[in-house]
Amino acid sequence: MEHLISYLNEDEFLELLKINPDIKNADEEDIVALISILKSIDLQAEQIRKVIIANPFYLTRTPNDIEKLFEAFKSLDVTYLDSILLNCPWLLDKDSFEIEDYIENKINSGLEMEEAMETLLSDVEF
Amino acid sequence: MEDFLTKHNFSKKDIKTIAKTCREMDFKKTDFENLERIIEYFLKLHFSQTAIARRIKAEPQLATTDVESIKKRVKELKDLKYDSKDIAKMLQINSKILTNPSDYLKSTLDFILSKKIKPNIALSMTVHYPYLFDCPNSEIDKKLAEIEKIGFSKEQALSIFEHHPAIVKKEPQFLLDHIGDLMDLDFTLEEAHHLISFSKVYLRGPRDVILAKIKLFLSLGLKNRILTDPYALVANIDSTLAKVEFLKGQGYTSPIHLDRYLFMSGTYFKNRFLVSPKEILVIYKARRELEIARQKKKEKE
C-alpha cells in the first residue's frame, strides 16, 4: 500500500478501508496500475486523491476492467474524461459493457447519441 | 489445475494467487474439481479472471463451497429481484454473500424495507454498497440515530442513508464538516441539513468539487435551484462554467435567464443558442487548457 499512502494520509487510508475492506486484498502492482490509468487521462495527484476518496471501490477494480471502461468512453467520443470522472467518480464502478448497453438502450428508445451520452453522465441512479 | 486455468486465459499472476490459496487450504483432488466448476460458473457470470482470483484470495472459504450451493444462492438473489448484472457486481465486491447463511441477505433487506424505503431503492442501495449486508441492523439504527442527534430529521437521516448507504461507516464528524462548509457559505443550519439530505450527489462527489459547484451557483444567484433541484449538483462544473461564459457573452446575466438556460439539456442548449455545435466545445477546450496549465503551475510551486 506504499504507493497509495503517498496519495492519502493515514486517516484517509483507514477511512477508505472501513468503507471498502477489500482494499487490503489488493496487490500493490494493481494499485500502481490503477493510479497510473488515472494519470493517463491527465488527472493530477490532488485530483486522483479526491477521486479515490469519493469512490474507494475504484481501488479494488482490476486495471484491465478500467482500461476497457476507458476504451468504451473513448469509442463513444467522450472527451475530457478527467473532468467527467472528477464530477462523477461513481462512473468508475461501471463496466465497459454497462456503458455500451446503456447507450444502446437510449438510442433504441429514440435518443441521439449525444443526448444518450448526456443522460449517462447525469444519471446518478445508473 | 494450472492447465485448466491456463486454458481459461488466467494470467500467471492470477494462477499463482489461486494456487497459493489451494495450498494454504490443503486441497484434495475433489476440492480441485469443485473449484474448477466454481470458476466455470463465475466465468459464466462474466467475472474476469483477475476478479475470480481476487475473490478466492479474499474469501478462501469460497474455494471449498459446493458449486451447487453457490448456484442456489445466485437463484435466491434473482428471486429477490436482483438482475444478473447487479448480482455479478455485488459478488465481485462482497463474496460473503455466497458463503454466509441466506438470512444474511434477507435480514438486511427486510430491515431497509421496514424503514419504508421502496424495494427497488433497497436493492439499489445494496448493489452500490454490498458491505451493507455486513452491518448489523442495530449498527445501522445506531448510525441513523447519530445522524438525527446532529440535527437532521428522521426523514432526512433516511434520505442520507438512501443516497449514500456507506454513511453507516462514517463518523458523525463527516456530516458535521459538510454542515460547516455550507454554513461558511451563508446557508442556514436548516438549509444545510436540507441540501445534504436532499441532493442526490452531495455526499457522493469529491467534497471540494461539490463546494465549487455550490459557490458557482451562489455567485450566479441560483441558491434556490440548489435547494429545490436534487439533481442540480450533478452538473459538470467545467461544462457549466463554459455555458455561463457563453450565456454572459450573449447578454444573459440575470439569475432568471441563467436558471432557465443552464439546466437545459445540452441538445436544447445547442439548438437554442449555437450557430455551430462546435462553438461550445471551443469555449470548453479553452477553459480546460487554462485550468490544466494553472494546476500544473500550482503543483510546480
CSV table of C-alpha atoms in Angstrom, one decimal:
chain,number,residue,atom,x,y,z
A,1,MET,CA,0.0,0.0,0.0
A,2,GLU,CA,3.1,2.3,-0.1
A,3,HIS,CA,2.0,3.8,-3.4
A,4,LEU,CA,-1.4,4.6,-2.0
A,5,ILE,CA,-0.1,6.1,1.1
A,6,SER,CA,1.8,8.7,-1.0
A,7,TYR,CA,-1.6,10.0,-2.1
A,8,LEU,CA,-3.5,9.8,1.2
A,9,ASN,CA,-2.8,10.5,4.8
A,10,GLU,CA,-3.2,7.7,7.3
A,11,ASP,CA,-6.7,8.8,8.5
A,12,GLU,CA,-7.9,8.9,4.9
A,13,PHE,CA,-6.5,5.5,4.2
A,14,LEU,CA,-8.1,4.0,7.3
A,15,GLU,CA,-11.4,5.6,6.4
A,16,LEU,CA,-11.3,4.0,2.9
A,17,LEU,CA,-10.5,0.6,4.5
A,18,LYS,CA,-13.6,0.9,6.6
A,19,ILE,CA,-15.8,1.5,3.6
A,20,ASN,CA,-14.1,-1.0,1.3
A,21,PRO,CA,-12.2,-3.6,3.4
A,22,ASP,CA,-11.3,-5.4,0.3
A,23,ILE,CA,-8.6,-2.8,-0.4
A,24,LYS,CA,-6.3,-4.9,2.0
A,25,ASN,CA,-6.5,-7.7,-0.5
A,26,ALA,CA,-5.5,-5.6,-3.5
A,27,ASP,CA,-2.0,-6.0,-5.0
A,28,GLU,CA,0.4,-3.2,-4.8
A,29,GLU,CA,1.1,-3.7,-8.5
A,30,ASP,CA,-2.6,-3.3,-9.3
A,31,ILE,CA,-2.9,-0.2,-7.2
A,32,VAL,CA,0.1,1.3,-9.0
A,33,ALA,CA,-1.6,0.4,-12.4
A,34,LEU,CA,-5.0,1.9,-11.3
A,35,ILE,CA,-3.4,5.2,-10.3
A,36,SER,CA,-1.3,5.2,-13.4
A,37,ILE,CA,-4.5,4.8,-15.5
A,38,LEU,CA,-6.0,7.9,-13.8
A,39,LYS,CA,-2.7,9.8,-14.6
A,40,SER,CA,-3.0,8.8,-18.2
A,41,ILE,CA,-6.2,10.8,-18.5
A,42,ASP,CA,-4.5,13.9,-17.2
A,43,LEU,CA,-5.8,13.8,-13.6
A,44,GLN,CA,-3.3,15.5,-11.3
A,45,ALA,CA,-2.1,14.0,-8.0
A,46,GLU,CA,-4.6,16.0,-5.9
A,47,GLN,CA,-7.5,15.2,-8.2
A,48,ILE,CA,-6.6,11.5,-8.0
A,49,ARG,CA,-6.7,11.7,-4.3
A,50,LYS,CA,-10.2,13.3,-4.5
A,51,VAL,CA,-11.5,10.6,-6.9
A,52,ILE,CA,-10.2,7.8,-4.7
A,53,ILE,CA,-11.7,9.3,-1.5
A,54,ALA,CA,-15.0,9.8,-3.2
A,55,ASN,CA,-15.0,6.3,-4.6
A,56,PRO,CA,-13.0,3.8,-2.6
A,57,PHE,CA,-14.2,0.9,-4.7
A,58,TYR,CA,-12.0,2.1,-7.5
A,59,LEU,CA,-9.0,0.6,-5.7
A,60,THR,CA,-10.4,-2.9,-6.0
A,61,ARG,CA,-11.3,-2.8,-9.7
A,62,THR,CA,-9.0,-4.6,-12.0
A,63,PRO,CA,-6.7,-2.4,-14.1
A,64,ASN,CA,-7.9,-4.4,-17.1
A,65,ASP,CA,-11.6,-3.7,-16.5
A,66,ILE,CA,-10.8,0.0,-16.1
A,67,GLU,CA,-8.8,0.1,-19.3
A,68,LYS,CA,-11.8,-1.5,-21.1
A,69,LEU,CA,-14.1,1.1,-19.4
A,70,PHE,CA,-12.0,4.0,-20.7
A,71,GLU,CA,-11.8,2.4,-24.1
A,72,ALA,CA,-15.6,2.3,-24.1
A,73,PHE,CA,-15.8,6.0,-23.3
A,74,LYS,CA,-13.2,6.8,-25.9
A,75,SER,CA,-15.1,4.8,-28.5
A,76,LEU,CA,-18.1,7.0,-27.7
A,77,ASP,CA,-16.1,10.1,-28.4
A,78,VAL,CA,-16.1,11.2,-24.7
A,79,THR,CA,-13.6,14.0,-24.3
A,80,TYR,CA,-12.2,15.3,-21.0
A,81,LEU,CA,-12.6,12.0,-19.2
A,82,ASP,CA,-10.7,13.6,-16.3
A,83,SER,CA,-13.3,16.3,-15.8
A,84,ILE,CA,-16.1,13.8,-16.1
A,85,LEU,CA,-14.7,11.4,-13.5
A,86,LEU,CA,-13.9,14.2,-11.1
A,87,ASN,CA,-17.5,15.2,-11.3
A,88,CYS,CA,-18.9,11.7,-11.4
A,89,PRO,CA,-16.4,9.4,-9.6
A,90,TRP,CA,-19.2,6.7,-9.3
A,91,LEU,CA,-18.8,6.0,-13.0
A,92,LEU,CA,-15.6,4.2,-12.1
A,93,ASP,CA,-17.7,1.4,-10.7
A,94,LYS,CA,-19.1,0.6,-14.2
A,95,ASP,CA,-18.0,-2.0,-16.7
A,96,SER,CA,-17.5,-1.2,-20.4
A,97,PHE,CA,-20.5,-3.4,-21.4
A,98,GLU,CA,-22.7,-1.5,-19.0
A,99,ILE,CA,-21.8,1.8,-20.7
A,100,GLU,CA,-22.3,0.3,-24.1
A,101,ASP,CA,-25.7,-1.3,-23.1
A,102,TYR,CA,-26.9,1.9,-21.6
A,103,ILE,CA,-26.1,4.0,-24.7
A,104,GLU,CA,-27.6,1.3,-27.0
A,105,ASN,CA,-30.8,1.2,-24.9
A,106,LYS,CA,-31.1,5.0,-25.0
A,107,ILE,CA,-30.5,5.1,-28.8
A,108,ASN,CA,-33.1,2.4,-29.3
A,109,SER,CA,-35.6,4.4,-27.3
A,110,GLY,CA,-35.1,7.3,-29.7
A,111,LEU,CA,-32.3,9.5,-28.3
A,112,GLU,CA,-29.5,10.8,-30.4
A,113,MET,CA,-26.0,9.6,-29.5
A,114,GLU,CA,-25.1,13.0,-27.9
A,115,GLU,CA,-28.3,13.0,-25.8
A,116,ALA,CA,-27.7,9.4,-24.7
A,117,MET,CA,-24.2,10.4,-23.5
A,118,GLU,CA,-25.5,13.4,-21.7
A,119,THR,CA,-28.2,11.2,-20.0
A,120,LEU,CA,-25.5,8.7,-19.0
A,121,LEU,CA,-23.3,11.4,-17.3
A,122,SER,CA,-26.2,12.8,-15.3
A,123,ASP,CA,-27.9,9.6,-14.4
A,124,VAL,CA,-27.0,9.2,-10.8
A,125,GLU,CA,-29.3,6.2,-10.4
A,126,PHE,CA,-27.4,4.2,-13.1
B,1,MET,CA,-5.4,-27.1,-12.1
B,2,GLU,CA,-2.8,-25.0,-13.8
B,3,ASP,CA,-3.7,-26.4,-17.2
B,4,PHE,CA,-7.4,-25.7,-16.5
B,5,LEU,CA,-6.6,-22.1,-15.5
B,6,THR,CA,-4.3,-21.5,-18.5
B,7,LYS,CA,-6.9,-22.9,-20.8
B,8,HIS,CA,-9.3,-20.3,-19.4
B,9,ASN,CA,-6.9,-17.5,-20.0
B,10,PHE,CA,-5.8,-16.8,-16.4
B,11,SER,CA,-2.6,-14.9,-16.2
B,12,LYS,CA,0.5,-16.3,-14.4
B,13,LYS,CA,-0.1,-13.9,-11.6
B,14,ASP,CA,-3.8,-15.0,-11.1
B,15,ILE,CA,-2.8,-18.7,-11.3
B,16,LYS,CA,-0.2,-18.0,-8.6
B,17,THR,CA,-2.8,-16.4,-6.4
B,18,ILE,CA,-5.3,-19.3,-6.8
B,19,ALA,CA,-2.5,-21.9,-6.3
B,20,LYS,CA,-1.4,-20.2,-3.1
B,21,THR,CA,-4.9,-20.4,-1.6
B,22,CYS,CA,-5.3,-24.0,-2.7
B,23,ARG,CA,-2.0,-24.9,-1.0
B,24,GLU,CA,-3.0,-23.0,2.2
B,25,MET,CA,-6.3,-24.8,2.3
B,26,ASP,CA,-4.6,-28.2,1.7
B,27,PHE,CA,-6.7,-29.0,-1.3
B,28,LYS,CA,-7.6,-32.6,-2.3
B,29,LYS,CA,-8.5,-33.9,-5.8
B,30,THR,CA,-12.2,-33.4,-5.2
B,31,ASP,CA,-11.6,-29.9,-4.0
B,32,PHE,CA,-9.8,-29.0,-7.2
B,33,GLU,CA,-12.7,-30.5,-9.2
B,34,ASN,CA,-15.2,-28.4,-7.3
B,35,LEU,CA,-13.1,-25.3,-7.7
B,36,GLU,CA,-13.0,-25.8,-11.4
B,37,ARG,CA,-16.8,-25.9,-11.5
B,38,ILE,CA,-16.9,-22.7,-9.4
B,39,ILE,CA,-14.5,-21.0,-11.7
B,40,GLU,CA,-16.5,-22.0,-14.8
B,41,TYR,CA,-19.7,-20.7,-13.2
B,42,PHE,CA,-18.1,-17.4,-12.3
B,43,LEU,CA,-16.8,-17.0,-15.9
B,44,LYS,CA,-20.4,-17.6,-17.0
B,45,LEU,CA,-21.5,-14.7,-14.6
B,46,HIS,CA,-19.0,-12.5,-16.5
B,47,PHE,CA,-16.4,-12.3,-13.7
B,48,SER,CA,-13.0,-11.5,-15.2
B,49,GLN,CA,-10.2,-14.0,-14.5
B,50,THR,CA,-8.5,-11.5,-12.2
B,51,ALA,CA,-11.7,-10.8,-10.3
B,52,ILE,CA,-12.1,-14.6,-9.7
B,53,ALA,CA,-8.5,-14.9,-8.4
B,54,ARG,CA,-9.1,-11.9,-6.1
B,55,ARG,CA,-12.3,-13.3,-4.7
B,56,ILE,CA,-10.7,-16.6,-3.9
B,57,LYS,CA,-7.8,-14.8,-2.2
B,58,ALA,CA,-10.2,-12.5,-0.2
B,59,GLU,CA,-12.7,-15.3,0.7
B,60,PRO,CA,-10.8,-18.6,0.7
B,61,GLN,CA,-13.9,-20.3,2.0
B,62,LEU,CA,-15.4,-19.7,-1.4
B,63,ALA,CA,-13.0,-22.2,-3.0
B,64,THR,CA,-14.4,-25.1,-0.9
B,65,THR,CA,-18.0,-24.1,-1.1
B,66,ASP,CA,-20.1,-26.6,-3.1
B,67,VAL,CA,-20.8,-25.1,-6.5
B,68,GLU,CA,-24.5,-26.1,-6.2
B,69,SER,CA,-24.9,-24.0,-3.1
B,70,ILE,CA,-23.4,-21.1,-5.0
B,71,LYS,CA,-25.9,-21.6,-7.8
B,72,LYS,CA,-28.7,-21.8,-5.3
B,73,ARG,CA,-27.6,-18.5,-3.6
B,74,VAL,CA,-27.5,-16.8,-7.0
B,75,LYS,CA,-31.0,-18.1,-7.7
B,76,GLU,CA,-32.1,-16.6,-4.3
B,77,LEU,CA,-30.7,-13.3,-5.3
B,78,LYS,CA,-32.6,-13.5,-8.6
B,79,ASP,CA,-35.7,-14.3,-6.6
B,80,LEU,CA,-35.1,-11.2,-4.6
B,81,LYS,CA,-35.3,-9.3,-8.0
B,82,TYR,CA,-31.6,-8.5,-8.4
B,83,ASP,CA,-30.7,-8.7,-12.1
B,84,SER,CA,-27.7,-10.7,-13.3
B,85,LYS,CA,-25.5,-7.7,-13.9
B,86,ASP,CA,-26.1,-6.4,-10.4
B,87,ILE,CA,-25.5,-9.9,-8.9
B,88,ALA,CA,-22.1,-10.1,-10.6
B,89,LYS,CA,-21.3,-6.6,-9.4
B,90,MET,CA,-22.2,-7.3,-5.8
B,91,LEU,CA,-20.4,-10.6,-5.7
B,92,GLN,CA,-17.2,-9.1,-7.1
B,93,ILE,CA,-17.1,-6.8,-4.1
B,94,ASN,CA,-18.5,-8.9,-1.3
B,95,SER,CA,-18.4,-12.6,-1.9
B,96,LYS,CA,-19.5,-13.4,1.6
B,97,ILE,CA,-22.9,-13.0,0.0
B,98,LEU,CA,-22.3,-16.5,-1.4
B,99,THR,CA,-20.9,-18.2,1.7
B,100,ASN,CA,-22.9,-16.7,4.6
B,101,PRO,CA,-26.3,-18.1,5.6
B,102,SER,CA,-29.2,-16.8,3.5
B,103,ASP,CA,-30.6,-14.9,6.4
B,104,TYR,CA,-27.5,-12.6,5.9
B,105,LEU,CA,-29.3,-11.1,2.8
B,106,LYS,CA,-32.8,-11.2,4.0
B,107,SER,CA,-32.2,-9.6,7.4
B,108,THR,CA,-30.6,-6.5,5.8
B,109,LEU,CA,-33.2,-6.2,3.1
B,110,ASP,CA,-36.1,-6.6,5.5
B,111,PHE,CA,-34.6,-4.0,7.8
B,112,ILE,CA,-34.3,-1.5,5.0
B,113,LEU,CA,-37.8,-2.1,3.9
B,114,SER,CA,-39.0,-1.7,7.4
B,115,LYS,CA,-37.8,1.9,7.2
B,116,LYS,CA,-40.4,2.4,4.4
B,117,ILE,CA,-37.7,2.6,1.8
B,118,LYS,CA,-39.0,1.4,-1.6
B,119,PRO,CA,-38.0,-2.1,-2.6
B,120,ASN,CA,-36.2,-1.1,-5.8
B,121,ILE,CA,-34.2,1.5,-3.8
B,122,ALA,CA,-33.3,-1.1,-1.2
B,123,LEU,CA,-31.9,-3.3,-3.9
B,124,SER,CA,-30.0,-0.4,-5.5
B,125,MET,CA,-28.5,0.5,-2.1
B,126,THR,CA,-27.1,-2.9,-1.6
B,127,VAL,CA,-25.8,-3.1,-5.1
B,128,HIS,CA,-24.0,0.1,-4.7
B,129,TYR,CA,-22.8,-0.8,-1.2
B,130,PRO,CA,-22.8,-4.6,-0.8
B,131,TYR,CA,-21.0,-4.3,2.5
B,132,LEU,CA,-24.3,-3.1,3.9
B,133,PHE,CA,-25.0,-6.8,4.4
B,134,ASP,CA,-22.1,-6.9,6.8
B,135,CYS,CA,-23.6,-4.2,9.0
B,136,PRO,CA,-25.8,-5.5,11.8
B,137,ASN,CA,-29.2,-3.8,11.7
B,138,SER,CA,-28.6,-2.5,15.2
B,139,GLU,CA,-25.5,-0.7,13.9
B,140,ILE,CA,-27.5,0.9,11.1
B,141,ASP,CA,-30.1,2.0,13.6
B,142,LYS,CA,-27.4,3.5,15.8
B,143,LYS,CA,-26.0,5.4,12.8
B,144,LEU,CA,-29.4,6.8,11.9
B,145,ALA,CA,-29.9,7.9,15.5
B,146,GLU,CA,-26.5,9.6,15.5
B,147,ILE,CA,-27.4,11.5,12.3
B,148,GLU,CA,-30.7,12.6,13.9
B,149,LYS,CA,-28.7,13.6,17.0
B,150,ILE,CA,-26.7,16.1,15.0
B,151,GLY,CA,-29.9,17.9,13.9
B,152,PHE,CA,-31.2,16.0,10.8
B,153,SER,CA,-34.9,15.0,10.9
B,154,LYS,CA,-35.8,11.3,10.8
B,155,GLU,CA,-36.7,11.6,7.1
B,156,GLN,CA,-33.5,13.5,6.3
B,157,ALA,CA,-31.4,10.8,8.1
B,158,LEU,CA,-33.2,8.1,6.0
B,159,SER,CA,-32.7,10.1,2.8
B,160,ILE,CA,-28.9,10.4,3.6
B,161,PHE,CA,-28.8,6.6,4.1
B,162,GLU,CA,-30.7,6.1,0.8
B,163,HIS,CA,-28.4,8.3,-1.3
B,164,HIS,CA,-25.2,7.3,0.5
B,165,PRO,CA,-25.5,3.9,2.2
B,166,ALA,CA,-21.8,3.9,3.1
B,167,ILE,CA,-22.7,6.6,5.6
B,168,VAL,CA,-23.1,3.7,8.1
B,169,LYS,CA,-19.3,3.5,8.1
B,170,LYS,CA,-18.7,7.2,8.5
B,171,GLU,CA,-18.1,9.1,11.8
B,172,PRO,CA,-20.6,11.9,12.7
B,173,GLN,CA,-17.8,14.4,12.1
B,174,PHE,CA,-18.1,13.7,8.3
B,175,LEU,CA,-21.6,15.3,8.2
B,176,LEU,CA,-20.6,18.0,10.7
B,177,ASP,CA,-17.8,19.0,8.3
B,178,HIS,CA,-20.2,19.2,5.5
B,179,ILE,CA,-22.6,21.3,7.5
B,180,GLY,CA,-19.7,23.6,8.5
B,181,ASP,CA,-18.8,24.0,4.8
B,182,LEU,CA,-22.3,25.1,3.9
B,183,MET,CA,-22.7,27.4,6.9
B,184,ASP,CA,-19.4,29.1,5.8
B,185,LEU,CA,-21.2,29.8,2.6
B,186,ASP,CA,-24.0,31.5,4.5
B,187,PHE,CA,-26.5,28.7,4.3
B,188,THR,CA,-28.6,28.4,7.5
B,189,LEU,CA,-28.4,25.3,9.5
B,190,GLU,CA,-31.8,24.2,8.2
B,191,GLU,CA,-30.8,24.8,4.6
B,192,ALA,CA,-27.6,22.8,5.2
B,193,HIS,CA,-29.5,19.9,6.6
B,194,HIS,CA,-31.9,20.0,3.7
B,195,LEU,CA,-29.3,20.2,1.0
B,196,ILE,CA,-27.1,17.4,2.3
B,197,SER,CA,-30.0,15.1,2.6
B,198,PHE,CA,-32.0,16.2,-0.4
B,199,SER,CA,-29.3,16.3,-3.1
B,200,LYS,CA,-28.7,13.1,-4.9
B,201,VAL,CA,-24.9,13.6,-5.1
B,202,TYR,CA,-23.9,15.9,-2.3
B,203,LEU,CA,-22.2,13.1,-0.3
B,204,ARG,CA,-21.1,11.1,-3.4
B,205,GLY,CA,-18.9,13.6,-5.2
B,206,PRO,CA,-15.5,15.0,-4.1
B,207,ARG,CA,-16.1,17.5,-1.3
B,208,ASP,CA,-14.4,20.5,-2.9
B,209,VAL,CA,-15.8,19.7,-6.4
B,210,ILE,CA,-19.3,19.8,-4.9
B,211,LEU,CA,-18.4,23.0,-3.0
B,212,ALA,CA,-17.0,24.6,-6.1
B,213,LYS,CA,-20.3,23.9,-7.9
B,214,ILE,CA,-22.3,25.4,-5.0
B,215,LYS,CA,-20.1,28.5,-4.9
B,216,LEU,CA,-20.5,28.9,-8.6
B,217,PHE,CA,-24.3,28.7,-8.4
B,218,LEU,CA,-24.4,31.0,-5.5
B,219,SER,CA,-22.3,33.6,-7.4
B,220,LEU,CA,-24.9,33.4,-10.2
B,221,GLY,CA,-27.8,33.9,-7.8
B,222,LEU,CA,-29.0,30.4,-8.1
B,223,LYS,CA,-29.3,29.3,-4.5
B,224,ASN,CA,-32.9,28.4,-4.9
B,225,ARG,CA,-32.1,26.0,-7.7
B,226,ILE,CA,-29.6,24.2,-5.4
B,227,LEU,CA,-32.2,23.9,-2.7
B,228,THR,CA,-35.1,22.7,-4.9
B,229,ASP,CA,-33.5,20.5,-7.6
B,230,PRO,CA,-32.0,17.3,-6.2
B,231,TYR,CA,-30.0,16.9,-9.5
B,232,ALA,CA,-28.6,20.5,-9.6
B,233,LEU,CA,-25.2,19.4,-8.3
B,234,VAL,CA,-24.9,16.6,-10.8
B,235,ALA,CA,-23.9,19.3,-13.4
B,236,ASN,CA,-20.3,19.1,-14.6
B,237,ILE,CA,-18.6,22.1,-13.3
B,238,ASP,CA,-16.4,22.6,-16.4
B,239,SER,CA,-19.2,22.5,-18.9
B,240,THR,CA,-21.4,24.7,-16.6
B,241,LEU,CA,-18.6,27.3,-16.5
B,242,ALA,CA,-18.3,27.2,-20.2
B,243,LYS,CA,-22.1,27.6,-20.6
B,244,VAL,CA,-22.0,30.5,-18.1
B,245,GLU,CA,-19.3,32.3,-20.0
B,246,PHE,CA,-21.2,31.7,-23.2
B,247,LEU,CA,-24.5,32.9,-21.8
B,248,LYS,CA,-22.9,36.0,-20.3
B,249,GLY,CA,-21.3,36.8,-23.7
B,250,GLN,CA,-24.8,36.6,-25.2
B,251,GLY,CA,-26.1,39.1,-22.6
B,252,TYR,CA,-27.9,36.6,-20.4
B,253,THR,CA,-26.7,37.6,-17.0
B,254,SER,CA,-29.8,37.6,-14.8
B,255,PRO,CA,-30.4,34.7,-12.4
B,256,ILE,CA,-33.7,34.1,-14.1
B,257,HIS,CA,-32.1,33.6,-17.5
B,258,LEU,CA,-29.2,31.6,-16.1
B,259,ASP,CA,-31.5,29.4,-14.2
B,260,ARG,CA,-33.7,28.8,-17.3
B,261,TYR,CA,-30.8,28.1,-19.7
B,262,LEU,CA,-28.1,26.5,-17.6
B,263,PHE,CA,-30.2,23.5,-16.7
B,264,MET,CA,-31.5,22.8,-20.2
B,265,SER,CA,-30.2,19.6,-21.7
B,266,GLY,CA,-27.1,20.0,-23.8
B,267,THR,CA,-29.1,19.4,-27.0
B,268,TYR,CA,-31.7,22.0,-26.2
B,269,PHE,CA,-28.9,24.4,-25.2
B,270,LYS,CA,-27.1,23.9,-28.5
B,271,ASN,CA,-30.3,24.2,-30.6
B,272,ARG,CA,-31.4,27.3,-28.7
B,273,PHE,CA,-28.1,29.2,-28.8
B,274,LEU,CA,-25.4,27.9,-31.0
B,275,VAL,CA,-24.7,28.8,-34.6
B,276,SER,CA,-22.4,25.8,-34.7
B,277,PRO,CA,-22.5,22.8,-32.3
B,278,LYS,CA,-18.7,23.1,-32.2
B,279,GLU,CA,-18.9,26.6,-30.7
B,280,ILE,CA,-19.4,25.4,-27.1
B,281,LEU,CA,-16.6,22.8,-27.5
B,282,VAL,CA,-14.2,25.6,-28.4
B,283,ILE,CA,-15.0,27.6,-25.2
B,284,TYR,CA,-14.9,24.4,-23.2
B,285,LYS,CA,-11.5,23.4,-24.5
B,286,ALA,CA,-10.0,26.8,-23.9
B,287,ARG,CA,-11.2,26.7,-20.3
B,288,ARG,CA,-9.8,23.2,-19.7
B,289,GLU,CA,-6.5,24.1,-21.2
B,290,LEU,CA,-6.3,27.1,-19.0
B,291,GLU,CA,-7.2,25.1,-16.0
B,292,ILE,CA,-4.7,22.4,-16.6
B,293,ALA,CA,-2.0,25.0,-17.1
B,294,ARG,CA,-3.0,26.6,-13.8
B,295,GLN,CA,-3.0,23.3,-12.0
B,296,LYS,CA,0.5,22.4,-13.3
B,297,LYS,CA,1.8,25.8,-12.3
B,298,LYS,CA,0.4,25.3,-8.8
B,299,GLU,CA,1.9,21.8,-8.5
B,300,LYS,CA,5.3,23.1,-9.5
B,301,GLU,CA,5.1,25.8,-6.9
